[in-house]
Short mmCIF file of C-alpha atoms in Angstrom, two decimals:
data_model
loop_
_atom_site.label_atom_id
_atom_site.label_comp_id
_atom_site.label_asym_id
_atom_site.label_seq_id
_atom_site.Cartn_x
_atom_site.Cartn_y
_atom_site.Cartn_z
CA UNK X 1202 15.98 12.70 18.79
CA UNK X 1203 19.65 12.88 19.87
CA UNK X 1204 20.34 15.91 22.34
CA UNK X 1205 24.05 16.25 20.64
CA UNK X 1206 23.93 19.66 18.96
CA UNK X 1207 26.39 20.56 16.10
CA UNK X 1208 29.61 22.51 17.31
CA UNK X 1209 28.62 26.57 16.50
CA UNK X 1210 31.93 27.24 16.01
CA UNK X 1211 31.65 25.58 12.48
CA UNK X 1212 31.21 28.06 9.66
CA UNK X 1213 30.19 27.55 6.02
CA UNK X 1214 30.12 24.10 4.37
CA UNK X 1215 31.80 22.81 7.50
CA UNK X 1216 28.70 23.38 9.43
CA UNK X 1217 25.99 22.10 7.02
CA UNK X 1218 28.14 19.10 6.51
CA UNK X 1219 28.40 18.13 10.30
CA UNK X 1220 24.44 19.28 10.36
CA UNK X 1221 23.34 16.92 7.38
CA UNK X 1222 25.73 14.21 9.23
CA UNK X 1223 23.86 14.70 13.00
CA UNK X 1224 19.96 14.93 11.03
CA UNK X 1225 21.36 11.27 9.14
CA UNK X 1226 22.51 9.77 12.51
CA UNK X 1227 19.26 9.87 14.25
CA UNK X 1228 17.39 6.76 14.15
CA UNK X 1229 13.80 7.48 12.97
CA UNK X 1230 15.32 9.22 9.81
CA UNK X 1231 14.73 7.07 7.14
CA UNK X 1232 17.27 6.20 3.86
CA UNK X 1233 15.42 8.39 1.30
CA UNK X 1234 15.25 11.07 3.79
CA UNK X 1235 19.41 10.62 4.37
CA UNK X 1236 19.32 10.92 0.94
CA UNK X 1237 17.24 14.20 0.06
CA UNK X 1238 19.52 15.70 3.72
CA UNK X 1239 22.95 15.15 1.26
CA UNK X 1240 20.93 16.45 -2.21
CA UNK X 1241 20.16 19.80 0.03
CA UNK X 1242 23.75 20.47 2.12
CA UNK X 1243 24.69 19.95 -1.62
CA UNK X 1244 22.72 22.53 -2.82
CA UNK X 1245 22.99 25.31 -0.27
CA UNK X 1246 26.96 24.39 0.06
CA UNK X 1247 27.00 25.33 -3.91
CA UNK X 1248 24.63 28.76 -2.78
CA UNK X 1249 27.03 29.76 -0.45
CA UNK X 1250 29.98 29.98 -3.37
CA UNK X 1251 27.40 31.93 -6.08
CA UNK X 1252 27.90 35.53 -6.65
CA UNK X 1253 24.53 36.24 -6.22
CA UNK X 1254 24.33 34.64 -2.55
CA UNK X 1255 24.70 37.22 0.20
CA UNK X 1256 26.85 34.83 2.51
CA UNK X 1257 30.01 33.25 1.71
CA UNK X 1258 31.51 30.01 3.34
CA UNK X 1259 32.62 31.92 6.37
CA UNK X 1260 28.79 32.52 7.84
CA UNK X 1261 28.26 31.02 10.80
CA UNK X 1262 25.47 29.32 12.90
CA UNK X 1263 23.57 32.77 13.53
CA UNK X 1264 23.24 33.94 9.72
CA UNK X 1265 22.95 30.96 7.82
CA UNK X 1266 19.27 29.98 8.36
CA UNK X 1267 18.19 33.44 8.68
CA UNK X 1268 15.29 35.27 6.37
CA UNK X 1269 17.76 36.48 3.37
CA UNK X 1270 19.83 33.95 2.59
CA UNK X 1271 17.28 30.94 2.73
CA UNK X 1272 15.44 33.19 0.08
CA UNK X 1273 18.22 33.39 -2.36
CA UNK X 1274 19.35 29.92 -1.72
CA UNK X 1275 15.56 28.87 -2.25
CA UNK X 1276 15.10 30.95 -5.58
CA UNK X 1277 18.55 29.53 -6.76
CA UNK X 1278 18.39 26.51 -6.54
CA UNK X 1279 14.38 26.84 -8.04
CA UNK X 1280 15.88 28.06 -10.90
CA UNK X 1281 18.03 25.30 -11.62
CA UNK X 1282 21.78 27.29 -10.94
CA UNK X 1283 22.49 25.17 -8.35
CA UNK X 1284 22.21 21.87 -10.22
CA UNK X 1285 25.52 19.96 -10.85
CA UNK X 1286 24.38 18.83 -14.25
CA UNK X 1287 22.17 20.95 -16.28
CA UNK X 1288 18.12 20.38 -16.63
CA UNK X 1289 16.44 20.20 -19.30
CA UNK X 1290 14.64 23.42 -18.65
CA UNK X 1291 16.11 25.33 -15.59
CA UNK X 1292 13.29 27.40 -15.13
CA UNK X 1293 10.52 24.98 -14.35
CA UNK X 1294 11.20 24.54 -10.89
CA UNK X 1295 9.58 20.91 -8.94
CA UNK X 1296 6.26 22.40 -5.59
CA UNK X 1297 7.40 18.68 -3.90
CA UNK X 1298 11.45 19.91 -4.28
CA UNK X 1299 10.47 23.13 -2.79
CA UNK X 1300 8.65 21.08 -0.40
CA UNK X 1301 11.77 19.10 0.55
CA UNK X 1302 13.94 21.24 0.52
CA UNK X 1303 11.98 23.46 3.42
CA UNK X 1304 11.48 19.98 5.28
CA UNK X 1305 15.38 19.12 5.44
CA UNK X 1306 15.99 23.09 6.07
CA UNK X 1307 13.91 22.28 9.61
CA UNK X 1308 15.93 18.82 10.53
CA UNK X 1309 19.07 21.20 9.45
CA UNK X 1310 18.20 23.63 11.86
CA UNK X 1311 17.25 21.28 15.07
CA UNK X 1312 20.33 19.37 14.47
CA UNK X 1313 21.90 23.29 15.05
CA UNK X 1314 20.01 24.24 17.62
CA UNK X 1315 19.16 27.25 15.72
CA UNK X 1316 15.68 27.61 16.62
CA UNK X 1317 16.26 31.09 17.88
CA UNK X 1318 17.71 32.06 14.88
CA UNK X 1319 16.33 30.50 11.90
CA UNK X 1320 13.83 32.58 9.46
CA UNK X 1321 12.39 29.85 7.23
CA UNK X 1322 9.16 30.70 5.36
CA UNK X 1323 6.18 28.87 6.27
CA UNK X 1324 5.77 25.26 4.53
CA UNK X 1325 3.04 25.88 1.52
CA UNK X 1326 -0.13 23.73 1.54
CA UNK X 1327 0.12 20.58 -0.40
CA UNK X 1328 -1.86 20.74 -3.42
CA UNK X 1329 -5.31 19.40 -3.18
CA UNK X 1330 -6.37 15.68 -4.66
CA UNK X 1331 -9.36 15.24 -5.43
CA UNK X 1332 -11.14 12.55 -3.26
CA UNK X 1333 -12.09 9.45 -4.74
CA UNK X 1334 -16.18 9.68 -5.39
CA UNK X 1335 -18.44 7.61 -3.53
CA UNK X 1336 -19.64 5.26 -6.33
CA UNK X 1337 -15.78 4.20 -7.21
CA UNK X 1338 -14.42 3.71 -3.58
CA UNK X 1339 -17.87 1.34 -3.04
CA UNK X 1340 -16.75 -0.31 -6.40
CA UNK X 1341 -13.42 -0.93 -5.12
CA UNK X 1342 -14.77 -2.55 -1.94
CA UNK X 1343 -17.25 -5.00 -3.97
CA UNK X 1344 -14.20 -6.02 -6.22
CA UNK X 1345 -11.80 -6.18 -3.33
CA UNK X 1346 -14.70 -8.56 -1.20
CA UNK X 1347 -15.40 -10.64 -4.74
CA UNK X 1348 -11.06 -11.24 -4.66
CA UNK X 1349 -11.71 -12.08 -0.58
CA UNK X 1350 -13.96 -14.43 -1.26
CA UNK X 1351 -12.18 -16.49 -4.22
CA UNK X 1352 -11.29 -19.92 -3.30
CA UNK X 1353 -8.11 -19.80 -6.04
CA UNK X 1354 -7.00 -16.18 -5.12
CA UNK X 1355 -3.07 -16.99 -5.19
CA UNK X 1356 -0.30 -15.32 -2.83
CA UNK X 1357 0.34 -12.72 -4.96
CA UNK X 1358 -3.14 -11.78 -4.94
CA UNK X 1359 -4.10 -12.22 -0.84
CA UNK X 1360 -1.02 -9.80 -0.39
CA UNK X 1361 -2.42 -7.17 -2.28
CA UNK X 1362 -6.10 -8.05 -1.43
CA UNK X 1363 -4.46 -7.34 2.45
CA UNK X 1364 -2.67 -4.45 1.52
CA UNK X 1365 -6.04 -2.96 -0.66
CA UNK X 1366 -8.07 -3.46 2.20
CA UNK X 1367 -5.94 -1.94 5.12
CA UNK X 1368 -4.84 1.14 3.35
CA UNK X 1369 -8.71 1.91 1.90
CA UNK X 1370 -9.94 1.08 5.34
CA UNK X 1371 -6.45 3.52 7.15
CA UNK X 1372 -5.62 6.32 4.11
CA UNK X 1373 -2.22 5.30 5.15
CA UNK X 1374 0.75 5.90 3.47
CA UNK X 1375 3.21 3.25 1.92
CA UNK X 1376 6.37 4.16 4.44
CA UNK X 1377 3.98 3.56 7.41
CA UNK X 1378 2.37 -0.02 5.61
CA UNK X 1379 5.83 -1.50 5.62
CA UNK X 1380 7.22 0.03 9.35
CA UNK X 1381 3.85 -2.11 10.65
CA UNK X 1382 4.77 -5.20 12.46
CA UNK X 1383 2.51 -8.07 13.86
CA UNK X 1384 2.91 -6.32 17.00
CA UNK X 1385 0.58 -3.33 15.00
CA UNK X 1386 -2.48 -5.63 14.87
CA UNK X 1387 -4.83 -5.65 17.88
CA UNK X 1388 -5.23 -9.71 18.58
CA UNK X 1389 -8.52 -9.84 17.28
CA UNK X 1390 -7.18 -7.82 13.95
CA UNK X 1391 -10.01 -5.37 14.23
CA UNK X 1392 -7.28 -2.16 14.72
CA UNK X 1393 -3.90 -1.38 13.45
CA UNK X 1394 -1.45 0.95 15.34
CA UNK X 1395 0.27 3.29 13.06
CA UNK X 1396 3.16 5.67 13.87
CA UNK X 1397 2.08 8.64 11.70
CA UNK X 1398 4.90 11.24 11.72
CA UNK X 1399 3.94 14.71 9.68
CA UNK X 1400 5.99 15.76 6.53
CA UNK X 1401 8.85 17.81 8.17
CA UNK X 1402 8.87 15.96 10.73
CA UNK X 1403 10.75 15.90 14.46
CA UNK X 1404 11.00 12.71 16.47
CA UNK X 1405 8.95 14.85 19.00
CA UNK X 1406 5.99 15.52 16.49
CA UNK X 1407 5.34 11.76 15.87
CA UNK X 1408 2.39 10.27 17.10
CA UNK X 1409 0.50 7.29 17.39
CA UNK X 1410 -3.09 6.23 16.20
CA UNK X 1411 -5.45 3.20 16.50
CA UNK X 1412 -7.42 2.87 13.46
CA UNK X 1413 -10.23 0.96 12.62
CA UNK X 1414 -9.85 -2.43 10.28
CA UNK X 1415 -13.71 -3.36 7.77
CA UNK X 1416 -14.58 -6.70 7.92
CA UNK X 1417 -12.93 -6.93 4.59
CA UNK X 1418 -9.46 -6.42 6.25
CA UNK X 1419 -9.85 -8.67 8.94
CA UNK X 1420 -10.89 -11.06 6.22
CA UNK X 1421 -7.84 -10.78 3.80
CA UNK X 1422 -5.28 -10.68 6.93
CA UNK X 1423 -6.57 -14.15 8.02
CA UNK X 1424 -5.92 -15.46 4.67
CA UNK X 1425 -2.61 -13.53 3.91
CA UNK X 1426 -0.72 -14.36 7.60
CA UNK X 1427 -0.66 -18.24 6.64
CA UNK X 1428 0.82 -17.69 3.33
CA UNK X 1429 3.23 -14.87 4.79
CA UNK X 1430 3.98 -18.15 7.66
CA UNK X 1431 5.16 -19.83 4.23
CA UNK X 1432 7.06 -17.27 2.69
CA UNK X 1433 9.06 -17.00 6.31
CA UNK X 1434 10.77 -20.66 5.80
CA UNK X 1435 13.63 -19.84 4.84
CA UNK X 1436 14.27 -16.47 6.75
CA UNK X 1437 16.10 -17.04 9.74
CA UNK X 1438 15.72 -15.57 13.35
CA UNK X 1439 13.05 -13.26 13.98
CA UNK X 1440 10.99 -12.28 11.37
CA UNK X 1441 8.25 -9.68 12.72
CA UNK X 1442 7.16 -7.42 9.50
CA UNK X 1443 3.65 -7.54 8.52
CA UNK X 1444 4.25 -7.19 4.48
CA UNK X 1445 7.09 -9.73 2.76
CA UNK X 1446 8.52 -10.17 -0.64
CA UNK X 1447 7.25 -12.96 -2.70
CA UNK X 1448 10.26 -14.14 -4.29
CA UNK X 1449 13.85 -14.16 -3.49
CA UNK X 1450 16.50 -11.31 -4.81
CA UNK X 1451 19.75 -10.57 -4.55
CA UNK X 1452 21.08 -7.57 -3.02
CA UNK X 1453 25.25 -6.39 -3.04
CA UNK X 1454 25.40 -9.73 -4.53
CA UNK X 1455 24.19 -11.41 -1.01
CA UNK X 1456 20.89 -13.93 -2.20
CA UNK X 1457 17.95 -12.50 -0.27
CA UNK X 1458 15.05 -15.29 0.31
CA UNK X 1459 11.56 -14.82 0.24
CA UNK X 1460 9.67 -13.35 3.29
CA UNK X 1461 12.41 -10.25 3.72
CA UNK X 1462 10.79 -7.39 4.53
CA UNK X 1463 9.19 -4.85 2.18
CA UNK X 1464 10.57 -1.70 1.69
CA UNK X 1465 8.06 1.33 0.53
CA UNK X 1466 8.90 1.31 -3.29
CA UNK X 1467 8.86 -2.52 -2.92
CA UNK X 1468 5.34 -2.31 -2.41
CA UNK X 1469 4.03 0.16 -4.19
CA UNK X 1470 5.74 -1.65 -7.61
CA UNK X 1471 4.48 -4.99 -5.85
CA UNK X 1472 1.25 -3.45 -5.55
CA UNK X 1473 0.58 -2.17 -9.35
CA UNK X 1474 1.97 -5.93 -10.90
CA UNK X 1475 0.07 -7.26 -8.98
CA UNK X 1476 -2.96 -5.65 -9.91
CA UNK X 1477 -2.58 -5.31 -13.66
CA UNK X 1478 -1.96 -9.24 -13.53
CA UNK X 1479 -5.59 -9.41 -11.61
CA UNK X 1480 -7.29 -6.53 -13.86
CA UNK X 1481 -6.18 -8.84 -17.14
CA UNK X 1482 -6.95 -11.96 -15.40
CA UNK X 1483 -10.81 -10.72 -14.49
CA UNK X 1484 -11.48 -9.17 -17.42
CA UNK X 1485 -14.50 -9.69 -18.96
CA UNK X 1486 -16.52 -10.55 -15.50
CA UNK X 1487 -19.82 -9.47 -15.01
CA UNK X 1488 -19.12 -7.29 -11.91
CA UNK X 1489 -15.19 -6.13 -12.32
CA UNK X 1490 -14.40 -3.17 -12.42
CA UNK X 1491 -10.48 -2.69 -12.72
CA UNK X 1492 -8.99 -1.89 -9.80
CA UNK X 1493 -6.26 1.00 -9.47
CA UNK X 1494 -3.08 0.53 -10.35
CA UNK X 1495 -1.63 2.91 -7.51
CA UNK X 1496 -1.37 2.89 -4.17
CA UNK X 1497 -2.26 6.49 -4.31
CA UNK X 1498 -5.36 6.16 -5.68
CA UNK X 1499 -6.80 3.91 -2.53
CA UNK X 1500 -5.95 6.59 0.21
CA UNK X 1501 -7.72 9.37 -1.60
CA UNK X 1502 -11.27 10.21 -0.04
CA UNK X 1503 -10.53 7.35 3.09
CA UNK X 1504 -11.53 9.06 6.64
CA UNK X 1505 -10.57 6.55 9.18
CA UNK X 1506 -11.60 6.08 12.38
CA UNK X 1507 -8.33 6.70 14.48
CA UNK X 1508 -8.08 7.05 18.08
CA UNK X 1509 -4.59 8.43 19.69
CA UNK X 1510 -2.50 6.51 21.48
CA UNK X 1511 0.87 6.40 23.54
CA UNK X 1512 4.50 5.94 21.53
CA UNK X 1513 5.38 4.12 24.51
CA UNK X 1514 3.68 2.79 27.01
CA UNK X 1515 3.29 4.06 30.33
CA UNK X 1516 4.91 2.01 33.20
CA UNK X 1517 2.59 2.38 35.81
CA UNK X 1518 -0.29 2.20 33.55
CA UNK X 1519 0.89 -1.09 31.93
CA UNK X 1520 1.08 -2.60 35.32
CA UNK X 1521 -2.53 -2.48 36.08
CA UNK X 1522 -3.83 -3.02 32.81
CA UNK X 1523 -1.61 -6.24 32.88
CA UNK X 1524 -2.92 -6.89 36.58
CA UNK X 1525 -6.84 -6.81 34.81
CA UNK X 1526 -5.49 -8.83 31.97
CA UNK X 1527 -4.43 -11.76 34.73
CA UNK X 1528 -7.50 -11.32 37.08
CA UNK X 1529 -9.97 -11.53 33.59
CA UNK X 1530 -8.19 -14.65 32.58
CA UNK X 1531 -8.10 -16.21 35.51
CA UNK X 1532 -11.87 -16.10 35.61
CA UNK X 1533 -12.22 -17.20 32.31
CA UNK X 1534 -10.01 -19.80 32.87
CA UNK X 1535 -11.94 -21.50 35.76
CA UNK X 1536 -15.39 -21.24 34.15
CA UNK X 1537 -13.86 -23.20 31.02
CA UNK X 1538 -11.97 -25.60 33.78
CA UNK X 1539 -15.65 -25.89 35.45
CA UNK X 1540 -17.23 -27.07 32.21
CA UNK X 1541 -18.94 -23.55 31.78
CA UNK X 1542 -18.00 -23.27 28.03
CA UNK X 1543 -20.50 -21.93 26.07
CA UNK X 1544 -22.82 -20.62 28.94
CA UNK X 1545 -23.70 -16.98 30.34
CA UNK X 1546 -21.00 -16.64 32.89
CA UNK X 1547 -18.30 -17.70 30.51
CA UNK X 1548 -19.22 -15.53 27.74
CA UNK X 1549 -19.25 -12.35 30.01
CA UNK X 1550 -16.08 -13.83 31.01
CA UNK X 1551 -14.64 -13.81 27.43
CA UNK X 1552 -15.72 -10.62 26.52
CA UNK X 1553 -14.77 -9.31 29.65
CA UNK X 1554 -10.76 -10.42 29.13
CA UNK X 1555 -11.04 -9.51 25.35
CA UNK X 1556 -11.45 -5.86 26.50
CA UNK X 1557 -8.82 -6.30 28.99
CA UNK X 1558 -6.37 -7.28 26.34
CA UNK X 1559 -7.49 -4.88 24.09
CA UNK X 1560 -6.84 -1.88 26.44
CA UNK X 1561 -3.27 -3.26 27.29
CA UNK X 1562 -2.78 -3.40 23.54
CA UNK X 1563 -3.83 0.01 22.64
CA UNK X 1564 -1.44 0.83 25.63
CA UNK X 1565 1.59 -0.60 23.83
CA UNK X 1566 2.21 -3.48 26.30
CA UNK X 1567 3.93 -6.51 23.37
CA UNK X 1568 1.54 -9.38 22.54
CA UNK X 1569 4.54 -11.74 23.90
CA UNK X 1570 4.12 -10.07 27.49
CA UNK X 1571 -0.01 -10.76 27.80
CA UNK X 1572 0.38 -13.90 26.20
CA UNK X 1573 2.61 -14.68 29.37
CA UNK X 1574 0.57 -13.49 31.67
CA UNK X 1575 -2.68 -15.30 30.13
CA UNK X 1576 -0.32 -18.77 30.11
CA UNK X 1577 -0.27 -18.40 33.71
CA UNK X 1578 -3.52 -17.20 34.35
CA UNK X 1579 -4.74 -20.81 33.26
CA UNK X 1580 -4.90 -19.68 29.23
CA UNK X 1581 -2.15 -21.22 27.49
CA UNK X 1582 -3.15 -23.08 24.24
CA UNK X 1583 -4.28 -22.13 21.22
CA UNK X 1584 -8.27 -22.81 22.06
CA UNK X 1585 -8.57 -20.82 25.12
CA UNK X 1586 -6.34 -18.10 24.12
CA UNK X 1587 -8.85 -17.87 20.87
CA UNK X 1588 -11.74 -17.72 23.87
CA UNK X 1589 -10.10 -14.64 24.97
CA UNK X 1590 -10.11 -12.94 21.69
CA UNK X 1591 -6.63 -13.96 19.74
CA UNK X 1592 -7.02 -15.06 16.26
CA UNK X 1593 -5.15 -18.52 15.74
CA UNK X 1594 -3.80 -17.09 12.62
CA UNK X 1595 -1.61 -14.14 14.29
CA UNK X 1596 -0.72 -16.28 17.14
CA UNK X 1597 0.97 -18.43 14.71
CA UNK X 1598 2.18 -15.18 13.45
CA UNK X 1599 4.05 -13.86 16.99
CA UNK X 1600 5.48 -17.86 17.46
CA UNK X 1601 7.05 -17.07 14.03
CA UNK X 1602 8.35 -13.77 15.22
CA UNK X 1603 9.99 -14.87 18.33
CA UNK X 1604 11.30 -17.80 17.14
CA UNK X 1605 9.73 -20.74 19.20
CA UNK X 1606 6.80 -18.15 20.44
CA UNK X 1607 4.05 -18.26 23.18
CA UNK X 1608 5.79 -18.89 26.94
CA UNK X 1609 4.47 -22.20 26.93
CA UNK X 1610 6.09 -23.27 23.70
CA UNK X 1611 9.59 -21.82 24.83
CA UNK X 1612 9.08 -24.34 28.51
CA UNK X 1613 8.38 -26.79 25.87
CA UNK X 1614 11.36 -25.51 23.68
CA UNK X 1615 13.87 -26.04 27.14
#
């Protein structure tokens, strides 16, 4: 987060608006977060000019955030006076707005640097879901796997068969399924790094996790990545999101083709078509059960298995893991150069350099920097890369991503 602290000298609106501005210029905040910052300056702006609000537009850094006046602004604007047009029923006031409001209060008061000042009461407990029963969730998995294993399953369908998968195998939520890259996915697809980042969250507070992809995931990524390859043809440059639109749009009257990235509400409305179309389309089969028609309703009851991991990786650290990645390869490479394929030696070999790039993965080192040191180490094409763990289908994937792709395509690119 950016150490650039609003000026104390500010009093009033003055300083909520240059607070709301700092919170909305840090990079990690996202556009519906910008969003909810404005709806709340907004509101406690308003607070500060009611009668019934102890401070008035001259309170400075010191007072604003303090015990009292949160409390009135809080009950205020729960009871609807500080709306600018009228509900329908002031007095039934919105748990998540509460929520929100509390949240942007936080980022208000780090952009301040009011920590040893503010008074804000504590965040209240979510309310409890219950968790999907055992019986359903097993349900979802057979119907999901009897989808997976369809010969005519179209694009529409593998995306959400993908997305079903990963987020019943992860709990995770829809903002973190469309920040995921290719980079996310270990290069055997059996994890997927996720930057999880708490409600009210600071930059500081985010973290990162491995988590564990079923079978059934691995399965539905290797069939959605070459249709995703197809939906990329027309997108130009770089093109590195793991989840893509279907169909082209238009957006401030610009044309948008296919394979743009999806954004959260994108998904979850992609996500709900796309199984109401599949839910009409199966009816009437032995074994289907309809699937859910929320995203919501997959993450419920899911307890992955997550280990943590660095944001970023650690320099020193990357340089030996990348130093075991060569050394692994290079023995792999000379067994297969030998005529050793398929033997003892060579498949200690491979399973030895699979772990190797799997620890310099979980460390954060890119897929584009192993991949050049396993080019020259002796691995360079597409068969003895896939001997050291990497599934053809995402190395297709990262060539897509960079453009021309592996090291030894961009020497063939010169």
């Amino acid at each position: 987060m950016n150490d650039v602290r609003v000026d104390h000298a500010l009093t009033g609106a003055e300083l909520l608006a240059a607070a709301g501005a700092e919170v909305k210029s840090w990079p990690a905040v996202s556009a519906a977060r910008s969003r909810q910052v404005t709806w709340v300056v907004g509101e406690y702006t308003r607070a500060l000019a009611h009668a019934e609000h102890p401070l008035a537009d001259d309170a400075g850094v010191t007072k604003v955030f303090t015990a009292e006046p949160v409390d009135v602004y809080l009950l205020l604007a729960r009871t609807g006076q500080l709306r600018v047009r009228k509900a329908a029923d002031p007095s039934k006031g919105s748990d998540n707005s509460e929520q929100i409001r509390l949240e942007v209060l936080k980022l208000l008061v780090t952009a301040c640097g009011a920590e040893d000042y503010a008074e804000l009461p504590p965040q209240p407990d979510p309310p409890s879901k219950p968790p999907v029963a055992k019986r359903p969730r097993s349900l979802l998995r057979a119907q999901l796997t009897e989808l997976a294993d369809s010969p005519d399953a179209i694009t529409s369908q593998l995306r959400m068969l993908a997305v079903g998968a990963v987020v019943s195998d992860t709990g995770i939520r829809a903002g973190e399924m469309c920040a995921r890259t290719i980079e996310d996915l270990s290069p055997t697809l059996e994890e997927l790094r996720v930057v999880r980042r708490p409600q009210g969250w600071s930059e500081s507070e985010a973290f990162t996790e491995l988590l564990a992809l079923s079978g059934l995931s691995r399965a539905a990524l290797k069939r959605w990545l070459p249709d995703r390859q197809r939906l990329l043809e027309r997108v130009g440059g770089t093109a590195t999101a793991l989840w893509v639109s279907l169909h082209g749009n238009h957006h401030d009257g610009q044309a948008v083709p296919a394979g743009t990235p999806l954004m959260p509400r994108g998904l979850a409305r992609a996500w709900t078509r796309a199984v109401v179309d599949t839910n009409i389309e199966m009816a009437g089969q032995p074994s289907w059960e309809p699937l859910p028609t929320r995203m919501e309703q997959l993450r419920r009851g899911v307890t992955p298995t997550a280990v943590r991991a660095p944001i970023v990786p650690d320099a020193e650290k990357a340089a030996v893991l990348l130093d075991d990645v060569a050394a692994r390869g290079r023995a792999l490479a000379e067994l297969r150069r030998a005529g050793e394929e398929g033997g003892t030696a060579e498949l200690q070999a491979r399973i030895a350099v699979r772990q190797a790039v799997r620890e310099a993965w979980g460390e954060g080192i890119e897929h584009t920097v192993q991949l050049r040191v396993l080019a020259g180490a002796g691995l360079p094409d597409d068969a003895s890369l896939a001997a050291a763990g990497w599934e053809p289908v995402l190395l297709a994937a990262i060539d897509r991503g960079q453009g021309w792709g592996r090291p030894s395509k961009a020497a063939d690119a010169v």
